[in-house]
Amino acid sequence: MKKEYFVQYSDQSIVNSFDFPKDNFVSITVGISEIKHDLITSLIQRMFRLPVFFVLESMILGYEKETLIENNVSFFEFSSDGAIIKVDSVEKLNLVSGLTEVLVNNGLGVFIFHGESLAEQDLIPSRQWNRPIEFKNVDIYKVNTFIEVEEVGFTIFSKSDLFNSPRKVQNYIPRSYSLDINSSDI
């Protein structure tokens, strides 16, 4: 049986949870009960050309850093357990998507960035309980799209006309998933 998902314009609370110029980005939420690495890999391959950047806010499970080192994947460490990885090959995408699956299914968040002239050290997130998430060093005008992946789905923030409506976003979800039309803004 196919897993169901829904696609909607994001609630204002989600949009307000980030500190960036909201006029430039459309925000679309995709709800899926379980995030799998094949979903992440397929989504990235369908939506973007490589490279993309994965921002792992926390690698607290312990094996993530070891896995990256063992597989010769370079990364930028920005805290005691945070890492930013430039993914420029399908092999890296598969590996990092697998790590992302484990992290988000354990309640942690991961960001994925696509844009022009982005650098790892510029994508460091700043999260405080009483303020929106900020990416203080990134030139947000260089960012075309970023995705926040969480345990219950993901939110796409994009300037691209390719992903600016729920109807368009559904074209990037693998066919092994089934759209819940009644819960979607289609």
PDB file of C-alpha atoms in Angstrom, residues 10 15 32 40 43 52 82 104-106 114 132 160 172 178 182:
ATOM      1  CA  SER A  10       2.356  26.526   4.883  1.00  0.00           C
ATOM      2  CA  VAL A  15       6.621  30.939   7.774  1.00  0.00           C
ATOM      3  CA  ILE A  32       4.228  12.393   5.280  1.00  0.00           C
ATOM      4  CA  ILE A  40      14.817  12.422   0.208  1.00  0.00           C
ATOM      5  CA  LEU A  43      13.071  14.527  -4.124  1.00  0.00           C
ATOM      6  CA  VAL A  52      23.043  20.908  -2.526  1.00  0.00           C
ATOM      7  CA  GLY A  82      26.407  20.073  13.976  1.00  0.00           C
ATOM      8  CA  VAL A 104      14.533  13.198  11.412  1.00  0.00           C
ATOM      9  CA  ASN A 105      12.847   9.976  12.485  1.00  0.00           C
ATOM     10  CA  ASN A 106      14.474  10.552  15.880  1.00  0.00           C
ATOM     11  CA  HIS A 114      20.122  24.928  -3.112  1.00  0.00           C
ATOM     12  CA  PRO A 132      12.827  32.596  14.602  1.00  0.00           C
ATOM     13  CA  SER A 160      11.469  29.095  -8.004  1.00  0.00           C
ATOM     14  CA  TYR A 172       8.405  15.989  -7.430  1.00  0.00           C
ATOM     15  CA  SER A 178      -0.192   8.674  -2.884  1.00  0.00           C
ATOM     16  CA  ASN A 182      -8.911  15.939   0.633  1.00  0.00           C
TER      17      ASN A 182
END
